[in-house]
Coordinates of C-alpha atoms (C1' of nucleotides) in Angstrom, one line a residue:
Chain A
M1 CA 24.9 42.0 21.1
V2 CA 28.7 41.7 21.1
Q3 CA 29.8 38.2 21.5
S4 CA 32.9 36.1 21.2
R5 CA 33.0 34.1 18.0
D6 CA 32.6 30.4 18.1
A7 CA 31.6 28.9 14.8
E8 CA 31.1 25.5 16.4
R9 CA 28.8 26.7 19.1
T10 CA 26.7 28.8 16.6
R11 CA 26.4 25.8 14.3
S12 CA 25.3 23.4 17.0
E13 CA 23.0 25.8 18.7
L14 CA 21.2 26.3 15.4
L15 CA 21.0 22.6 14.9
E16 CA 19.6 22.1 18.4
V17 CA 17.0 24.7 18.2
A18 CA 16.0 23.8 14.6
T19 CA 15.5 20.1 15.7
E20 CA 13.1 21.4 18.3
V21 CA 11.2 23.7 16.0
F22 CA 10.9 21.4 13.0
S23 CA 9.7 18.5 15.3
E24 CA 7.1 20.8 16.9
Q25 CA 5.8 22.5 13.8
G26 CA 6.7 20.3 10.8
Y27 CA 8.8 21.4 7.9
S28 CA 6.5 24.1 6.4
G29 CA 5.2 25.2 9.8
A30 CA 8.7 25.9 11.1
R31 CA 9.7 29.5 10.6
V32 CA 13.3 30.5 9.8
D33 CA 12.9 33.7 11.8
E34 CA 11.6 31.8 14.8
I35 CA 14.5 29.3 14.8
A36 CA 17.0 32.2 14.6
E37 CA 15.3 34.1 17.4
R38 CA 15.5 31.2 19.7
T39 CA 19.3 31.1 19.4
R40 CA 21.9 33.7 20.4
T41 CA 22.7 34.3 16.7
T42 CA 20.8 35.6 13.7
K43 CA 19.0 34.3 10.7
R44 CA 21.9 35.3 8.6
M45 CA 23.9 32.4 10.1
I46 CA 21.4 29.8 8.9
Y47 CA 22.2 30.8 5.3
Y48 CA 25.9 31.0 6.1
Y49 CA 26.2 27.5 7.5
F50 CA 23.4 25.6 5.9
G51 CA 22.5 27.4 2.8
G52 CA 18.8 27.8 3.6
K53 CA 15.8 26.3 5.3
E54 CA 16.0 23.0 3.5
G55 CA 19.7 22.6 4.1
L56 CA 19.1 23.2 7.8
F57 CA 16.4 20.5 7.8
L58 CA 18.6 18.1 6.1
A59 CA 21.4 18.7 8.6
V60 CA 18.9 18.2 11.4
L61 CA 17.7 15.0 9.9
E62 CA 21.2 13.7 9.4
A63 CA 22.3 14.6 13.0
A64 CA 19.2 12.9 14.4
Y65 CA 19.5 9.7 12.5
R66 CA 23.2 9.5 13.3
R67 CA 22.3 9.5 17.0
I68 CA 20.7 6.1 16.5
R69 CA 24.1 4.5 16.2
E70 CA 24.3 5.0 20.0
L71 CA 21.6 2.4 20.2
E72 CA 23.3 -0.4 18.5
Q73 CA 26.5 0.4 20.2
S74 CA 25.0 0.4 23.6
L75 CA 23.7 -3.1 23.4
H76 CA 26.1 -5.9 23.5
A77 CA 23.7 -8.5 22.3
G78 CA 26.5 -11.1 21.8
D79 CA 26.9 -11.5 25.5
L80 CA 23.4 -12.7 26.0
E81 CA 21.4 -15.8 25.4
P82 CA 19.2 -15.4 22.3
V83 CA 15.9 -15.0 24.2
D84 CA 17.4 -12.5 26.7
A85 CA 19.0 -10.7 23.9
I86 CA 15.7 -10.3 22.0
R87 CA 14.0 -8.9 25.1
R88 CA 16.9 -6.6 25.7
I89 CA 16.9 -5.2 22.2
A90 CA 13.1 -4.6 22.4
E91 CA 13.4 -2.8 25.8
L92 CA 16.4 -0.7 24.7
T93 CA 14.7 0.3 21.5
F94 CA 11.7 1.3 23.6
D95 CA 13.8 3.4 25.9
H96 CA 15.6 5.0 23.1
H97 CA 12.4 6.1 21.4
V98 CA 10.9 7.4 24.7
N99 CA 14.0 9.4 25.4
H100 CA 14.3 10.9 21.9
P101 CA 10.8 12.1 21.1
D102 CA 12.2 14.9 18.9
F103 CA 13.8 12.4 16.6
I104 CA 10.6 10.3 16.3
R105 CA 8.6 13.4 15.4
L106 CA 11.2 14.4 12.8
V107 CA 10.7 11.0 11.2
S108 CA 7.0 11.6 11.1
V109 CA 7.5 15.0 9.5
E110 CA 9.8 13.4 6.9
N111 CA 7.2 10.7 6.2
I112 CA 4.6 13.2 5.5
H113 CA 6.8 14.5 2.8
R114 CA 7.3 11.0 1.6
G115 CA 11.0 10.9 2.4
R116 CA 11.7 13.5 -0.2
H117 CA 14.4 15.2 1.9
M118 CA 16.3 12.2 3.2
E119 CA 16.8 10.9 -0.2
K120 CA 19.1 13.8 -0.8
V121 CA 21.4 12.8 2.1
E122 CA 23.6 10.1 0.7
S123 CA 25.1 9.3 4.2
L124 CA 21.7 8.1 5.4
R125 CA 21.4 5.4 2.8
E126 CA 22.8 2.5 4.8
L127 CA 21.9 3.6 8.3
G128 CA 19.4 0.8 8.7
A129 CA 21.9 -2.0 8.2
P130 CA 23.4 -2.1 11.8
A131 CA 20.1 -2.6 13.5
A132 CA 19.1 -5.4 11.1
S133 CA 22.5 -7.2 11.5
V134 CA 22.4 -7.2 15.2
L135 CA 19.0 -8.8 15.2
D136 CA 20.1 -11.1 12.4
E137 CA 23.0 -12.4 14.5
V138 CA 20.8 -13.1 17.5
L139 CA 18.1 -14.8 15.4
A140 CA 20.8 -17.0 13.8
R141 CA 22.0 -18.1 17.2
G142 CA 18.5 -18.8 18.4
R143 CA 17.7 -20.7 15.3
A144 CA 20.8 -22.9 15.8
S145 CA 20.0 -23.6 19.4
G146 CA 16.3 -24.2 18.6
E147 CA 15.2 -21.5 21.0
L148 CA 13.9 -19.2 18.4
R149 CA 11.7 -19.9 15.4
A150 CA 13.3 -20.0 12.0
D151 CA 10.6 -18.6 9.7
V152 CA 11.0 -14.8 10.4
D153 CA 13.6 -12.5 9.2
A154 CA 15.4 -9.7 11.0
V155 CA 13.8 -6.8 9.2
D156 CA 10.3 -8.1 10.0
V157 CA 11.2 -8.3 13.7
H158 CA 12.8 -4.9 13.7
M159 CA 9.7 -3.5 12.1
M160 CA 7.4 -5.0 14.7
I161 CA 9.5 -3.5 17.5
S162 CA 9.8 -0.1 15.8
A163 CA 6.1 0.1 15.1
Y164 CA 5.3 -0.4 18.7
C165 CA 7.9 2.0 20.0
V166 CA 7.3 4.7 17.4
F167 CA 3.6 4.6 18.1
Q168 CA 4.1 5.4 21.8
V169 CA 5.8 8.6 20.9
A170 CA 4.4 9.7 17.5
N171 CA 0.8 9.0 18.2
S172 CA 0.5 9.8 21.9
A173 CA -1.6 12.9 21.3
T174 CA -4.4 11.4 19.2
F175 CA -4.4 8.0 20.9
G176 CA -4.3 9.6 24.4
F177 CA -7.1 11.9 23.4
L178 CA -9.3 9.2 21.9
F179 CA -8.9 6.7 24.8
G180 CA -8.4 9.1 27.7
R181 CA -5.0 7.7 28.5
D182 CA -1.9 9.6 29.3
M183 CA 0.8 7.8 27.3
L184 CA 3.5 9.7 29.0
A185 CA 2.7 8.6 32.5
P186 CA 5.6 6.5 34.0
E187 CA 3.4 3.6 35.1
V188 CA 1.8 3.4 31.6
R189 CA 5.2 3.5 30.0
E190 CA 6.5 0.8 32.2
R191 CA 3.6 -1.5 31.4
H192 CA 3.9 -0.9 27.7
R193 CA 7.6 -1.7 27.9
R194 CA 7.0 -5.0 29.6
I195 CA 4.2 -5.9 27.2
L196 CA 6.4 -5.3 24.2
G197 CA 9.1 -7.6 25.6
D198 CA 6.4 -10.3 26.3
I199 CA 4.9 -10.0 22.8
V200 CA 8.2 -10.2 20.9
V201 CA 9.7 -13.0 23.0
G202 CA 6.4 -14.9 22.8
W203 CA 6.2 -14.5 19.1
L204 CA 9.8 -15.6 18.4
T205 CA 9.8 -18.6 20.8
A206 CA 6.4 -19.9 19.5
R207 CA 6.6 -23.0 17.4
Chain X
M1 CA -17.3 29.3 -15.7
V2 CA -21.1 29.1 -15.5
Q3 CA -22.2 26.2 -13.6
S4 CA -25.4 25.0 -11.9
R5 CA -25.3 25.6 -8.2
D6 CA -25.0 22.7 -5.8
A7 CA -24.0 23.6 -2.3
E8 CA -23.6 20.0 -1.3
R9 CA -21.4 19.1 -4.1
T10 CA -19.2 22.1 -3.6
R11 CA -18.9 21.3 0.1
S12 CA -18.0 17.7 -0.4
E13 CA -15.6 18.4 -3.2
L14 CA -13.7 20.8 -1.1
L15 CA -13.6 18.3 1.7
E16 CA -12.3 15.6 -0.6
V17 CA -9.6 17.6 -2.2
A18 CA -8.6 19.2 1.2
T19 CA -8.2 15.7 2.7
E20 CA -5.8 14.9 -0.1
V21 CA -3.8 18.1 0.1
F22 CA -3.5 18.2 3.9
S23 CA -2.4 14.6 4.1
E24 CA 0.2 15.2 1.4
Q25 CA 1.6 18.5 2.6
G26 CA 0.8 18.7 6.3
Y27 CA -1.3 21.5 7.8
S28 CA 1.1 24.4 7.2
G29 CA 2.4 23.0 3.9
A30 CA -1.1 22.8 2.5
R31 CA -2.1 25.9 0.5
V32 CA -5.6 27.2 0.5
D33 CA -5.1 28.4 -3.1
E34 CA -4.0 25.0 -4.2
I35 CA -6.9 23.2 -2.6
A36 CA -9.3 25.6 -4.3
E37 CA -7.6 25.2 -7.7
R38 CA -8.0 21.5 -7.6
T39 CA -11.7 21.8 -7.2
R40 CA -14.3 23.2 -9.6
T41 CA -15.0 26.0 -7.3
T42 CA -13.0 28.9 -5.9
K43 CA -11.1 29.8 -2.7
R44 CA -14.0 32.0 -1.7
M45 CA -16.1 28.9 -1.0
I46 CA -13.6 27.7 1.6
Y47 CA -14.3 30.8 3.7
Y48 CA -18.0 30.6 2.9
Y49 CA -18.5 27.1 4.1
F50 CA -15.7 26.5 6.6
G51 CA -14.7 29.9 7.8
G52 CA -11.0 29.5 6.9
K53 CA -8.1 27.1 6.6
E54 CA -8.3 25.8 10.2
G55 CA -12.0 25.3 9.9
L56 CA -11.5 23.3 6.8
F57 CA -8.9 21.1 8.4
L58 CA -11.2 20.5 11.4
A59 CA -13.9 19.4 9.0
V60 CA -11.5 17.1 7.2
L61 CA -10.4 15.6 10.4
E62 CA -13.9 15.0 11.6
A63 CA -15.1 13.5 8.4
A64 CA -12.0 11.2 8.3
Y65 CA -12.4 10.0 11.9
R66 CA -16.1 9.5 11.4
R67 CA -15.3 7.0 8.6
I68 CA -13.7 4.7 11.1
R69 CA -17.1 3.7 12.4
E70 CA -17.3 1.7 9.2
L71 CA -14.7 -0.5 10.7
E72 CA -16.5 -1.5 13.9
Q73 CA -19.7 -1.9 12.0
S74 CA -18.2 -4.2 9.4
L75 CA -16.9 -6.8 11.8
H76 CA -19.5 -8.9 13.6
A77 CA -17.1 -10.2 16.2
G78 CA -19.9 -11.7 18.2
D79 CA -20.4 -14.4 15.6
L80 CA -16.8 -15.8 16.0
E81 CA -15.0 -17.8 18.6
P82 CA -12.7 -15.5 20.7
V83 CA -9.4 -16.6 19.0
D84 CA -10.9 -16.3 15.5
A85 CA -12.4 -13.0 16.4
I86 CA -9.1 -11.6 17.6
R87 CA -7.4 -12.5 14.4
R88 CA -10.3 -11.1 12.4
I89 CA -10.2 -7.8 14.2
A90 CA -6.4 -7.6 13.6
E91 CA -6.7 -8.3 9.9
L92 CA -9.6 -6.0 9.4
T93 CA -7.8 -3.2 11.1
F94 CA -4.8 -3.9 8.9
D95 CA -6.9 -3.8 5.8
H96 CA -8.6 -0.6 6.9
H97 CA -5.4 1.2 7.4
V98 CA -3.9 0.1 4.2
N99 CA -7.0 1.1 2.3
H100 CA -7.2 4.6 3.9
P101 CA -3.7 6.0 3.8
D102 CA -5.0 9.5 3.7
F103 CA -6.6 9.1 7.0
I104 CA -3.5 7.7 8.7
R105 CA -1.4 10.6 7.3
L106 CA -3.9 13.1 8.6
V107 CA -3.5 11.5 12.0
S108 CA 0.2 11.9 11.7
V109 CA -0.2 15.6 10.8
E110 CA -2.5 16.1 13.8
N111 CA 0.0 14.4 16.1
I112 CA 2.8 16.7 14.9
H113 CA 0.6 19.5 16.1
R114 CA 0.0 17.6 19.4
G115 CA -3.7 17.1 18.8
R116 CA -4.2 20.9 19.0
H117 CA -7.0 20.8 16.4
M118 CA -8.9 17.8 17.3
E119 CA -9.4 19.0 20.8
K120 CA -11.7 21.7 19.4
V121 CA -14.0 19.1 17.8
E122 CA -16.3 18.0 20.6
S123 CA -17.8 15.2 18.5
L124 CA -14.5 13.4 18.3
R125 CA -14.2 13.1 22.1
E126 CA -15.7 9.6 22.4
L127 CA -14.8 8.1 19.0
G128 CA -12.4 5.6 20.5
A129 CA -14.9 3.8 22.7
P130 CA -16.5 1.5 20.1
A131 CA -13.2 0.0 19.1
A132 CA -12.3 -0.7 22.7
S133 CA -15.7 -2.1 23.6
V134 CA -15.7 -4.6 20.7
L135 CA -12.4 -5.9 21.8
D136 CA -13.5 -5.9 25.4
E137 CA -16.4 -8.1 24.7
V138 CA -14.2 -10.6 22.9
L139 CA -11.6 -10.6 25.6
A140 CA -14.3 -11.2 28.2
R141 CA -15.6 -14.2 26.3
G142 CA -12.1 -15.6 25.8
R143 CA -11.3 -15.1 29.5
A144 CA -14.4 -17.0 30.5
S145 CA -13.7 -19.9 28.3
G146 CA -10.0 -19.9 29.3
E147 CA -8.8 -19.5 25.7
L148 CA -7.5 -16.0 26.2
R149 CA -5.3 -14.7 29.0
A150 CA -6.8 -12.5 31.6
D151 CA -4.1 -10.0 32.4
V152 CA -4.4 -7.6 29.4
D153 CA -7.0 -4.9 28.8
A154 CA -8.7 -4.0 25.6
V155 CA -7.0 -0.6 25.1
D156 CA -3.6 -2.2 25.3
V157 CA -4.6 -4.8 22.7
H158 CA -6.0 -2.1 20.5
M159 CA -2.8 -0.1 20.8
M160 CA -0.6 -3.0 19.8
I161 CA -2.8 -3.6 16.7
S162 CA -3.0 0.1 15.8
A163 CA 0.8 0.6 16.3
Y164 CA 1.6 -2.2 13.8
C165 CA -1.0 -1.1 11.3
V166 CA -0.3 2.6 11.5
F167 CA 3.4 2.0 11.0
Q168 CA 2.8 0.2 7.7
V169 CA 1.3 3.3 6.2
A170 CA 2.7 6.2 8.2
N171 CA 6.3 5.2 8.1
S172 CA 6.6 3.4 4.8
A173 CA 8.7 6.1 3.3
T174 CA 11.5 6.2 5.9
F175 CA 11.4 2.5 6.8
G176 CA 11.3 1.5 3.1
F177 CA 14.2 3.8 2.4
L178 CA 16.4 2.6 5.3
F179 CA 15.8 -1.1 4.7
G180 CA 15.4 -1.1 1.0
R181 CA 12.0 -2.6 1.2
D182 CA 8.9 -1.6 -0.6
M183 CA 6.2 -1.6 2.0
L184 CA 3.5 -1.2 -0.6
A185 CA 4.3 -4.4 -2.5
P186 CA 1.3 -6.8 -2.3
E187 CA 3.4 -9.8 -1.2
V188 CA 5.0 -7.8 1.6
R189 CA 1.7 -6.5 2.7
E190 CA 0.3 -10.0 2.7
R191 CA 3.1 -11.3 4.9
H192 CA 2.8 -8.4 7.4
R193 CA -0.9 -9.0 7.6
R194 CA -0.3 -12.7 8.5
I195 CA 2.4 -11.8 10.9
L196 CA 0.2 -9.4 12.8
G197 CA -2.5 -12.0 13.2
D198 CA 0.1 -14.5 14.5
I199 CA 1.6 -12.1 16.9
V200 CA -1.6 -11.0 18.5
V201 CA -3.2 -14.4 18.7
G202 CA 0.1 -15.8 20.1
W203 CA 0.3 -13.1 22.7
L204 CA -3.3 -13.4 23.9
T205 CA -3.4 -17.2 24.0
A206 CA -0.1 -17.5 25.8
R207 CA -0.2 -18.5 29.5
Chain E
dT1 C1' -42.8 36.9 -13.4
dG2 C1' -40.4 39.7 -10.3
dG3 C1' -38.0 39.8 -6.2
dC4 C1' -35.3 37.8 -2.6
dT5 C1' -31.7 35.0 -0.7
dA6 C1' -28.3 31.5 -1.0
dA7 C1' -24.4 30.6 -3.6
dT8 C1' -20.5 31.9 -6.3
dG9 C1' -16.9 34.7 -8.7
dT10 C1' -13.2 38.5 -9.0
dA11 C1' -9.9 41.4 -7.6
dC12 C1' -7.1 43.0 -4.2
dG13 C1' -4.8 44.0 0.4
dA14 C1' -1.8 43.3 4.4
dA15 C1' 1.2 40.6 6.7
dA16 C1' 4.3 36.8 6.8
dC17 C1' 8.1 34.7 5.1
dG18 C1' 12.3 33.0 2.8
dG19 C1' 16.2 34.9 1.2
dT20 C1' 20.1 38.4 0.2
dA21 C1' 23.2 42.7 -0.3
dC22 C1' 26.1 45.1 2.2
dA23 C1' 28.7 46.6 6.1
dT24 C1' 31.6 45.2 9.9
dA25 C1' 34.0 43.1 13.7
dC26 C1' 36.9 39.5 15.4
dA27 C1' 40.9 36.5 15.4
dT28 C1' 44.6 34.2 13.4
dT29 C1' 49.1 34.3 11.3
dG30 C1' 53.1 35.9 8.9
Chain D
dC1 C1' 50.9 44.8 14.3
dA2 C1' 49.1 44.7 9.7
dA3 C1' 46.5 42.0 6.7
dT4 C1' 43.3 38.8 5.4
dG5 C1' 39.7 35.6 5.6
dT6 C1' 36.1 33.9 8.7
dA7 C1' 32.2 35.0 11.2
dT8 C1' 28.4 38.0 12.4
dG9 C1' 24.9 41.7 12.3
dT10 C1' 21.4 44.9 9.9
dA11 C1' 18.3 46.3 6.9
dC12 C1' 15.8 45.3 3.2
dC13 C1' 13.4 43.0 -1.1
dG14 C1' 10.2 40.2 -3.7
dT15 C1' 6.9 36.7 -3.3
dT16 C1' 3.7 34.0 -1.4
dT17 C1' -0.3 33.3 1.3
dC18 C1' -4.3 33.9 4.0
dG19 C1' -8.1 36.4 4.1
dT20 C1' -11.9 39.8 2.5
dA21 C1' -14.7 43.6 0.2
dC22 C1' -17.5 43.9 -3.4
dA23 C1' -20.0 42.5 -7.3
dT24 C1' -23.0 39.1 -9.5
dT25 C1' -25.7 35.1 -10.7
dA26 C1' -28.9 31.2 -10.1
dG27 C1' -33.0 29.4 -8.6
dC28 C1' -37.0 29.3 -5.5
dC29 C1' -41.3 31.1 -4.0
dA30 C1' -45.0 34.5 -3.5

DNA sequence: TGGCTAATGTACGAAACGGTACATACATTG
DNA sequence: CAATGTATGTACCGTTTCGTACATTAGCCA
């Protein structure tokens, strides 16, 4: 297999495939040989670029988390009235989760290992802040105008939204099985999306 | 190690330890040797009683899911007014999840493997029904009395409650890390518990 | 009490798996 | 165009890990 050299392509291809394999099989279940086989390069390159299996997983985790920034950047909450902004944030978060199932599954994998890996990646330490501060700003405006209740904080709201969105993706297999419901079906998704908006807005506008 | 024989004890001890190890390390991460070492018996017994690693995992999964029945049995929703019953169900579900983190983690593990294992256990097929029917009954009463809205179905309500409760346990590592919040702290738990009740009741009583 | 079966223990094998030593080819640059 | 470092490929090693063949013991029942 003679092939023109392209360090960047090799690196990113490994990351891409590794994201898939780790999210499908978990950390221990993922096989270094399998990841390599699914790319156009060899196992040797995993050790060359990432130092080993764990280094590769760390890189995958970091790249995945970094992609969340897209989310905060894509919503210009400041342009909207507080109530509309809240619904918008909820719906955008929902869409983001649905569109990045691999990421959500990686988070599950990392939680099973009690966050042992992510603690080693310093750059992930303050990745939560943006999401919280966007919500915080909206809550402050709503509080000032009297449209939103004053006794909840941004992180609690974010948690509620995350919980609902993560569940859609992370637990679709078991929940779908136990209740005979296809969580991936478009019309089901659409209803869940609307319900989430209703719940959050209802909660925050109650007095 | 001479020891009086007790098939039942050996079996249940294996199940107990395996539950712990699988929920801590995931399916592939769990080591058959480690499970055996943590018991007073040997690896041989895993193959004698469960046929192998996968058989053991299936047994663990089944035993864990079966324990949920406790939940439906412990709440006598019929005794309560619809609104109170809803809050009660939410809080009891919350408590149950918090008190059985191993079970929640097992569900996560199973979801990573896309429910591949549980599909093999026929007895798990209709385990969701009780939870849905309890809610269904309460919703019907509330609908009749006009206290609860009529446009949501039991499974959607159950999903919302489950999502919130599962997240507390399953994602405490990553969420806690990203937002510098100890999800296990009693006062945090207590607030989340109250918030869940408020949200669900608010949602279902809105018109 | 002697025999029979369920239950348990020991020791080992084969394959899977993460990792590495070593050889080599490409491309950039002086 | 030679030289040098980056990038890649191959073949292999040592360990771990699931699983099993075989031996043995405990206790029940005739």
